[in-house]
Amino acid sequence: EVQLVESGGGLVQPGGSLRLSCEASGFFFSDYWMSWVRQAPGKGLEWVANIKPDGSEKYYVDSMKGRFTISRDNAKNSLYLQMNNLRAEDTAVYFCARDNEWSRDYWGQGTLVTVSS
Amino acid sequence: QSALTQPASMSGSPGQSITISCTGTSSDVVDYNYVSWYQQHPGKAPKLIIYYVSNRPSGVSYRFSGSKSGNTASLTISGLQAEDEADYYCSSYTSGSTPWVFGGGTKLTVL
């Protein structure tokens, strides 16, 4: 059974940093692109970033380039999102998802990031 | 503002069929068949229900179907059931600077 479990969310002050993790199981993690998608409270889904299986290619939504960094550790079956210089508008539930067939076929339950003083 | 445009809300009665539209541009829906649809119940993670415009993942009800014409992709739900009440999002690959975009979402109410 495919499982994705996010962690690392919490309350952080504006300008602060946070590192999200996503632990994968039930599939060959090193074979798949992986994505982060976020959802602000009461709002729609927003794709954030994705990363190639070997980590050699990474893509980001324009508004987060330079502040967010996606990475992975295939030995640990884990995906990460380093978020720096956080703003109030980054407050959201962050989902990790497996990329497959040009879609996101499995999703984690999400982790809530709240940026507030 | 989302790159893909969906109606904010729709409603239907049990047993009816409804079609949710997703309008894009030549940078996404027109040029690529990488359109997918997701169902999200309140407080839950999204669930993939359609990929490659019209393909259903294993385990997804046959009542869900997808199509595309020009710059508009569509999700049709036939034989509406109470459990179909949820938010629905389309997504597409795009040749723009951001490779993936979502629609703003459609809240479906089953009356």
PDB file of C-alpha atoms in Angstrom:
ATOM      1  CA  GLU A   1       0.000   0.000   0.000  1.00  0.00           C
ATOM      2  CA  VAL A   2       1.368   3.384  -1.015  1.00  0.00           C
ATOM      3  CA  GLN A   3       1.731   5.743   1.935  1.00  0.00           C
ATOM      4  CA  LEU A   4       3.022   9.286   2.158  1.00  0.00           C
ATOM      5  CA  VAL A   5       3.382  10.857   5.587  1.00  0.00           C
ATOM      6  CA  GLU A   6       4.290  14.516   5.960  1.00  0.00           C
ATOM      7  CA  SER A   7       5.757  16.107   9.055  1.00  0.00           C
ATOM      8  CA  GLY A   8       7.520  19.265  10.141  1.00  0.00           C
ATOM      9  CA  GLY A   9       4.687  21.778   9.994  1.00  0.00           C
ATOM     10  CA  GLY A  10       3.946  24.210  12.772  1.00  0.00           C
ATOM     11  CA  LEU A  11       3.845  27.852  13.794  1.00  0.00           C
ATOM     12  CA  VAL A  12       6.687  30.066  12.575  1.00  0.00           C
ATOM     13  CA  GLN A  13       7.219  33.822  12.644  1.00  0.00           C
ATOM     14  CA  PRO A  14       7.376  35.880   9.454  1.00  0.00           C
ATOM     15  CA  GLY A  15      10.882  35.719   8.037  1.00  0.00           C
ATOM     16  CA  GLY A  16      11.509  32.366   9.679  1.00  0.00           C
ATOM     17  CA  SER A  17      12.357  28.988   8.197  1.00  0.00           C
ATOM     18  CA  LEU A  18      10.853  25.526   8.288  1.00  0.00           C
ATOM     19  CA  ARG A  19      11.765  22.162   6.776  1.00  0.00           C
ATOM     20  CA  LEU A  20       8.990  19.790   5.812  1.00  0.00           C
ATOM     21  CA  SER A  21       9.540  16.073   5.392  1.00  0.00           C
ATOM     22  CA  CYS A  22       7.567  13.389   3.606  1.00  0.00           C
ATOM     23  CA  GLU A  23       8.289   9.730   4.258  1.00  0.00           C
ATOM     24  CA  ALA A  24       7.208   7.348   1.523  1.00  0.00           C
ATOM     25  CA  SER A  25       6.486   3.638   1.673  1.00  0.00           C
ATOM     26  CA  GLY A  26       4.812   0.941  -0.391  1.00  0.00           C
ATOM     27  CA  PHE A  27       6.526   1.742  -3.693  1.00  0.00           C
ATOM     28  CA  PHE A  28       9.985   2.218  -5.202  1.00  0.00           C
ATOM     29  CA  PHE A  29      10.484   5.822  -4.157  1.00  0.00           C
ATOM     30  CA  SER A  30      13.624   6.244  -6.279  1.00  0.00           C
ATOM     31  CA  ASP A  31      11.629   5.545  -9.469  1.00  0.00           C
ATOM     32  CA  TYR A  32       9.224   8.472  -9.213  1.00  0.00           C
ATOM     33  CA  TRP A  33       9.120  12.232  -9.553  1.00  0.00           C
ATOM     34  CA  MET A  34       7.649  13.756  -6.388  1.00  0.00           C
ATOM     35  CA  SER A  35       5.743  16.985  -5.816  1.00  0.00           C
ATOM     36  CA  TRP A  36       4.732  19.398  -3.080  1.00  0.00           C
ATOM     37  CA  VAL A  37       1.295  20.990  -3.370  1.00  0.00           C
ATOM     38  CA  ARG A  38      -0.173  23.466  -0.893  1.00  0.00           C
ATOM     39  CA  GLN A  39      -3.622  24.686   0.057  1.00  0.00           C
ATOM     40  CA  ALA A  40      -4.208  27.908   1.958  1.00  0.00           C
ATOM     41  CA  PRO A  41      -7.126  27.853   4.426  1.00  0.00           C
ATOM     42  CA  GLY A  42     -10.401  27.836   2.511  1.00  0.00           C
ATOM     43  CA  LYS A  43      -8.587  28.146  -0.824  1.00  0.00           C
ATOM     44  CA  GLY A  44      -7.710  25.937  -3.757  1.00  0.00           C
ATOM     45  CA  LEU A  45      -4.735  23.757  -4.553  1.00  0.00           C
ATOM     46  CA  GLU A  46      -1.442  25.308  -5.637  1.00  0.00           C
ATOM     47  CA  TRP A  47       1.411  23.258  -7.074  1.00  0.00           C
ATOM     48  CA  VAL A  48       4.682  24.257  -5.380  1.00  0.00           C
ATOM     49  CA  ALA A  49       7.559  22.201  -6.758  1.00  0.00           C
ATOM     50  CA  ASN A  50       8.653  18.822  -8.035  1.00  0.00           C
ATOM     51  CA  ILE A  51      11.861  16.828  -8.303  1.00  0.00           C
ATOM     52  CA  LYS A  52      13.182  14.157 -10.628  1.00  0.00           C
ATOM     53  CA  PRO A  53      13.849  10.646  -9.259  1.00  0.00           C
ATOM     54  CA  ASP A  54      17.610  11.181  -9.058  1.00  0.00           C
ATOM     55  CA  GLY A  55      17.247  14.763  -7.797  1.00  0.00           C
ATOM     56  CA  SER A  56      18.995  16.234 -10.838  1.00  0.00           C
ATOM     57  CA  GLU A  57      16.045  18.359 -11.972  1.00  0.00           C
ATOM     58  CA  LYS A  58      13.825  20.554  -9.848  1.00  0.00           C
ATOM     59  CA  TYR A  59      10.992  22.857 -10.821  1.00  0.00           C
ATOM     60  CA  TYR A  60       9.220  25.524  -8.805  1.00  0.00           C
ATOM     61  CA  VAL A  61       6.253  27.850  -9.056  1.00  0.00           C
ATOM     62  CA  ASP A  62       7.598  31.304  -9.875  1.00  0.00           C
ATOM     63  CA  SER A  63       6.481  32.946  -6.639  1.00  0.00           C
ATOM     64  CA  MET A  64       8.533  30.547  -4.515  1.00  0.00           C
ATOM     65  CA  LYS A  65      11.751  30.390  -6.506  1.00  0.00           C
ATOM     66  CA  GLY A  66      14.664  31.397  -4.333  1.00  0.00           C
ATOM     67  CA  ARG A  67      12.791  30.913  -1.059  1.00  0.00           C
ATOM     68  CA  PHE A  68      11.794  27.232  -1.243  1.00  0.00           C
ATOM     69  CA  THR A  69      14.082  24.290  -2.011  1.00  0.00           C
ATOM     70  CA  ILE A  70      12.886  20.784  -2.779  1.00  0.00           C
ATOM     71  CA  SER A  71      15.191  17.836  -2.174  1.00  0.00           C
ATOM     72  CA  ARG A  72      15.082  14.105  -1.597  1.00  0.00           C
ATOM     73  CA  ASP A  73      17.025  11.287   0.016  1.00  0.00           C
ATOM     74  CA  ASN A  74      16.280   8.077  -1.856  1.00  0.00           C
ATOM     75  CA  ALA A  75      18.140   5.999   0.727  1.00  0.00           C
ATOM     76  CA  LYS A  76      15.654   7.211   3.329  1.00  0.00           C
ATOM     77  CA  ASN A  77      12.609   7.207   1.011  1.00  0.00           C
ATOM     78  CA  SER A  78      12.098  10.815   1.956  1.00  0.00           C
ATOM     79  CA  LEU A  79      11.159  14.076   0.281  1.00  0.00           C
ATOM     80  CA  TYR A  80      11.865  17.491   1.778  1.00  0.00           C
ATOM     81  CA  LEU A  81      10.844  21.111   1.362  1.00  0.00           C
ATOM     82  CA  GLN A  82      13.079  23.752   2.888  1.00  0.00           C
ATOM     83  CA  MET A  83      11.133  26.992   3.256  1.00  0.00           C
ATOM     84  CA  ASN A  84      12.969  30.235   4.055  1.00  0.00           C
ATOM     85  CA  ASN A  85      11.891  33.845   4.552  1.00  0.00           C
ATOM     86  CA  LEU A  86       8.340  32.719   5.210  1.00  0.00           C
ATOM     87  CA  ARG A  87       5.446  35.130   4.754  1.00  0.00           C
ATOM     88  CA  ALA A  88       1.908  35.169   6.081  1.00  0.00           C
ATOM     89  CA  GLU A  89       0.671  34.140   2.637  1.00  0.00           C
ATOM     90  CA  ASP A  90       2.654  30.893   2.896  1.00  0.00           C
ATOM     91  CA  THR A  91       0.219  29.716   5.578  1.00  0.00           C
ATOM     92  CA  ALA A  92      -1.258  26.526   4.180  1.00  0.00           C
ATOM     93  CA  VAL A  93      -1.542  22.774   4.411  1.00  0.00           C
ATOM     94  CA  TYR A  94       1.387  21.320   2.491  1.00  0.00           C
ATOM     95  CA  PHE A  95       0.820  17.974   0.752  1.00  0.00           C
ATOM     96  CA  CYS A  96       3.448  15.735  -0.747  1.00  0.00           C
ATOM     97  CA  ALA A  97       2.322  13.721  -3.749  1.00  0.00           C
ATOM     98  CA  ARG A  98       3.710  11.092  -6.082  1.00  0.00           C
ATOM     99  CA  ASP A  99       3.948  12.093  -9.725  1.00  0.00           C
ATOM    100  CA  ASN A 100       2.792   9.393 -12.132  1.00  0.00           C
ATOM    101  CA  GLU A 101       1.288   9.406 -15.616  1.00  0.00           C
ATOM    102  CA  TRP A 102       1.591  13.211 -15.683  1.00  0.00           C
ATOM    103  CA  SER A 103      -0.612  13.551 -12.622  1.00  0.00           C
ATOM    104  CA  ARG A 104      -0.374  13.286  -8.812  1.00  0.00           C
ATOM    105  CA  ASP A 105      -1.658   9.778  -8.114  1.00  0.00           C
ATOM    106  CA  TYR A 106      -1.059   9.456  -4.371  1.00  0.00           C
ATOM    107  CA  TRP A 107      -1.168  12.171  -1.717  1.00  0.00           C
ATOM    108  CA  GLY A 108      -0.203  12.427   1.918  1.00  0.00           C
ATOM    109  CA  GLN A 109      -2.571  13.762   4.557  1.00  0.00           C
ATOM    110  CA  GLY A 110      -0.775  17.103   4.670  1.00  0.00           C
ATOM    111  CA  THR A 111       1.016  19.149   7.302  1.00  0.00           C
ATOM    112  CA  LEU A 112      -0.133  22.622   8.394  1.00  0.00           C
ATOM    113  CA  VAL A 113       2.267  25.546   8.261  1.00  0.00           C
ATOM    114  CA  THR A 114       1.152  28.730  10.008  1.00  0.00           C
ATOM    115  CA  VAL A 115       3.184  31.908   9.547  1.00  0.00           C
ATOM    116  CA  SER A 116       2.246  34.447  12.169  1.00  0.00           C
ATOM    117  CA  SER A 117       3.788  36.657  14.813  1.00  0.00           C
TER     118      SER A 117
ATOM    119  CA  GLN B   1      -5.718  34.017 -10.041  1.00  0.00           C
ATOM    120  CA  SER B   2      -5.605  30.407 -11.274  1.00  0.00           C
ATOM    121  CA  ALA B   3      -4.321  29.668 -14.750  1.00  0.00           C
ATOM    122  CA  LEU B   4      -7.238  27.298 -15.357  1.00  0.00           C
ATOM    123  CA  THR B   5     -10.805  28.540 -14.959  1.00  0.00           C
ATOM    124  CA  GLN B   6     -13.514  26.468 -13.296  1.00  0.00           C
ATOM    125  CA  PRO B   7     -16.996  27.416 -12.121  1.00  0.00           C
ATOM    126  CA  ALA B   8     -16.882  28.164  -8.403  1.00  0.00           C
ATOM    127  CA  SER B   9     -19.905  26.042  -7.610  1.00  0.00           C
ATOM    128  CA  MET B  10     -22.365  23.635  -9.173  1.00  0.00           C
ATOM    129  CA  SER B  11     -25.240  21.560  -7.903  1.00  0.00           C
ATOM    130  CA  GLY B  12     -27.306  18.613  -8.985  1.00  0.00           C
ATOM    131  CA  SER B  13     -29.850  16.150  -7.695  1.00  0.00           C
ATOM    132  CA  PRO B  14     -29.170  12.477  -7.020  1.00  0.00           C
ATOM    133  CA  GLY B  15     -29.230  10.466 -10.228  1.00  0.00           C
ATOM    134  CA  GLN B  16     -28.558  13.443 -12.470  1.00  0.00           C
ATOM    135  CA  SER B  17     -25.422  14.070 -14.515  1.00  0.00           C
ATOM    136  CA  ILE B  18     -23.309  17.170 -14.240  1.00  0.00           C
ATOM    137  CA  THR B  19     -20.317  18.437 -16.209  1.00  0.00           C
ATOM    138  CA  ILE B  20     -17.611  20.623 -14.694  1.00  0.00           C
ATOM    139  CA  SER B  21     -15.592  22.680 -17.152  1.00  0.00           C
ATOM    140  CA  CYS B  22     -11.939  23.664 -16.961  1.00  0.00           C
ATOM    141  CA  THR B  23     -10.894  26.367 -19.390  1.00  0.00           C
ATOM    142  CA  GLY B  24      -7.269  26.923 -20.249  1.00  0.00           C
ATOM    143  CA  THR B  25      -5.112  28.353 -23.005  1.00  0.00           C
ATOM    144  CA  SER B  26      -2.790  27.317 -25.804  1.00  0.00           C
ATOM    145  CA  SER B  27      -0.040  27.060 -23.185  1.00  0.00           C
ATOM    146  CA  ASP B  28      -1.750  24.223 -21.366  1.00  0.00           C
ATOM    147  CA  VAL B  29      -5.065  22.509 -22.136  1.00  0.00           C
ATOM    148  CA  VAL B  30      -4.979  23.137 -25.894  1.00  0.00           C
ATOM    149  CA  ASP B  31      -1.481  21.814 -26.502  1.00  0.00           C
ATOM    150  CA  TYR B  32      -1.192  19.046 -23.929  1.00  0.00           C
ATOM    151  CA  ASN B  33      -3.248  15.995 -22.980  1.00  0.00           C
ATOM    152  CA  TYR B  34      -1.805  16.100 -19.472  1.00  0.00           C
ATOM    153  CA  VAL B  35      -5.070  17.141 -17.844  1.00  0.00           C
ATOM    154  CA  SER B  36      -6.022  15.501 -14.577  1.00  0.00           C
ATOM    155  CA  TRP B  37      -8.921  15.861 -12.139  1.00  0.00           C
ATOM    156  CA  TYR B  38      -8.977  15.550  -8.361  1.00  0.00           C
ATOM    157  CA  GLN B  39     -11.758  15.101  -5.834  1.00  0.00           C
ATOM    158  CA  GLN B  40     -11.342  16.517  -2.349  1.00  0.00           C
ATOM    159  CA  HIS B  41     -13.701  15.997   0.560  1.00  0.00           C
ATOM    160  CA  PRO B  42     -13.525  18.476   3.462  1.00  0.00           C
ATOM    161  CA  GLY B  43     -10.463  17.972   5.622  1.00  0.00           C
ATOM    162  CA  LYS B  44      -9.124  15.222   3.383  1.00  0.00           C
ATOM    163  CA  ALA B  45      -6.306  14.913   0.876  1.00  0.00           C
ATOM    164  CA  PRO B  46      -7.143  15.226  -2.823  1.00  0.00           C
ATOM    165  CA  LYS B  47      -7.793  12.013  -4.740  1.00  0.00           C
ATOM    166  CA  LEU B  48      -6.913  11.498  -8.388  1.00  0.00           C
ATOM    167  CA  ILE B  49     -10.003  10.574 -10.410  1.00  0.00           C
ATOM    168  CA  ILE B  50      -8.964  11.282 -14.025  1.00  0.00           C
ATOM    169  CA  TYR B  51      -5.558  11.483 -15.738  1.00  0.00           C
ATOM    170  CA  TYR B  52      -4.457  11.981 -19.358  1.00  0.00           C
ATOM    171  CA  VAL B  53      -7.754  13.825 -19.987  1.00  0.00           C
ATOM    172  CA  SER B  54      -9.986  10.764 -19.863  1.00  0.00           C
ATOM    173  CA  ASN B  55      -8.315   7.865 -18.065  1.00  0.00           C
ATOM    174  CA  ARG B  56      -9.649   6.537 -14.766  1.00  0.00           C
ATOM    175  CA  PRO B  57      -7.271   5.116 -12.152  1.00  0.00           C
ATOM    176  CA  SER B  58      -8.036   1.673 -10.856  1.00  0.00           C
ATOM    177  CA  GLY B  59     -10.808   1.784  -8.278  1.00  0.00           C
ATOM    178  CA  VAL B  60     -12.407   5.015  -9.465  1.00  0.00           C
ATOM    179  CA  SER B  61     -16.074   4.708 -10.335  1.00  0.00           C
ATOM    180  CA  TYR B  62     -17.082   4.467 -14.001  1.00  0.00           C
ATOM    181  CA  ARG B  63     -19.497   7.318 -13.218  1.00  0.00           C
ATOM    182  CA  PHE B  64     -16.560   9.710 -13.579  1.00  0.00           C
ATOM    183  CA  SER B  65     -15.423  10.531 -17.103  1.00  0.00           C
ATOM    184  CA  GLY B  66     -13.228  13.173 -18.704  1.00  0.00           C
ATOM    185  CA  SER B  67     -12.932  14.797 -22.091  1.00  0.00           C
ATOM    186  CA  LYS B  68     -11.343  17.747 -23.861  1.00  0.00           C
ATOM    187  CA  SER B  69     -12.307  20.031 -26.722  1.00  0.00           C
ATOM    188  CA  GLY B  70     -10.132  22.935 -27.752  1.00  0.00           C
ATOM    189  CA  ASN B  71      -9.196  24.957 -24.700  1.00  0.00           C
ATOM    190  CA  THR B  72     -11.734  23.316 -22.380  1.00  0.00           C
ATOM    191  CA  ALA B  73     -11.434  20.090 -20.451  1.00  0.00           C
ATOM    192  CA  SER B  74     -14.513  18.618 -18.804  1.00  0.00           C
ATOM    193  CA  LEU B  75     -15.339  16.236 -15.980  1.00  0.00           C
ATOM    194  CA  THR B  76     -18.695  14.518 -16.152  1.00  0.00           C
ATOM    195  CA  ILE B  77     -20.224  12.767 -13.173  1.00  0.00           C
ATOM    196  CA  SER B  78     -23.172  10.590 -14.059  1.00  0.00           C
ATOM    197  CA  GLY B  79     -25.754   9.192 -11.648  1.00  0.00           C
ATOM    198  CA  LEU B  80     -24.918  11.718  -8.943  1.00  0.00           C
ATOM    199  CA  GLN B  81     -24.694  10.302  -5.446  1.00  0.00           C
ATOM    200  CA  ALA B  82     -24.535  12.022  -2.079  1.00  0.00           C
ATOM    201  CA  GLU B  83     -20.900  10.924  -1.670  1.00  0.00           C
ATOM    202  CA  ASP B  84     -19.955  12.900  -4.787  1.00  0.00           C
ATOM    203  CA  GLU B  85     -20.456  16.138  -2.854  1.00  0.00           C
ATOM    204  CA  ALA B  86     -16.918  17.508  -2.735  1.00  0.00           C
ATOM    205  CA  ASP B  87     -14.528  19.998  -4.288  1.00  0.00           C
ATOM    206  CA  TYR B  88     -13.163  19.162  -7.734  1.00  0.00           C
ATOM    207  CA  TYR B  89      -9.942  20.507  -9.216  1.00  0.00           C
ATOM    208  CA  CYS B  90      -8.527  20.239 -12.697  1.00  0.00           C
ATOM    209  CA  SER B  91      -4.802  20.433 -13.364  1.00  0.00           C
ATOM    210  CA  SER B  92      -2.666  20.663 -16.467  1.00  0.00           C
ATOM    211  CA  TYR B  93       0.917  20.694 -17.569  1.00  0.00           C
ATOM    212  CA  THR B  94       1.845  24.078 -18.980  1.00  0.00           C
ATOM    213  CA  SER B  95       4.633  25.403 -21.152  1.00  0.00           C
ATOM    214  CA  GLY B  96       4.750  28.535 -19.021  1.00  0.00           C
ATOM    215  CA  SER B  97       7.408  29.241 -16.416  1.00  0.00           C
ATOM    216  CA  THR B  98       5.491  27.132 -13.879  1.00  0.00           C
ATOM    217  CA  PRO B  99       5.117  23.607 -15.295  1.00  0.00           C
ATOM    218  CA  TRP B 100       1.943  22.613 -13.428  1.00  0.00           C
ATOM    219  CA  VAL B 101      -1.199  24.571 -12.704  1.00  0.00           C
ATOM    220  CA  PHE B 102      -4.503  23.882 -10.990  1.00  0.00           C
ATOM    221  CA  GLY B 103      -7.926  25.329 -11.583  1.00  0.00           C
ATOM    222  CA  GLY B 104      -9.562  27.323  -8.811  1.00  0.00           C
ATOM    223  CA  GLY B 105     -11.811  24.401  -7.877  1.00  0.00           C
ATOM    224  CA  THR B 106     -15.526  23.698  -8.137  1.00  0.00           C
ATOM    225  CA  LYS B 107     -17.655  23.015  -5.081  1.00  0.00           C
ATOM    226  CA  LEU B 108     -20.249  20.406  -6.014  1.00  0.00           C
ATOM    227  CA  THR B 109     -23.400  20.196  -3.953  1.00  0.00           C
ATOM    228  CA  VAL B 110     -25.725  17.223  -4.253  1.00  0.00           C
ATOM    229  CA  LEU B 111     -29.177  18.505  -3.427  1.00  0.00           C
TER     230      LEU B 111
END
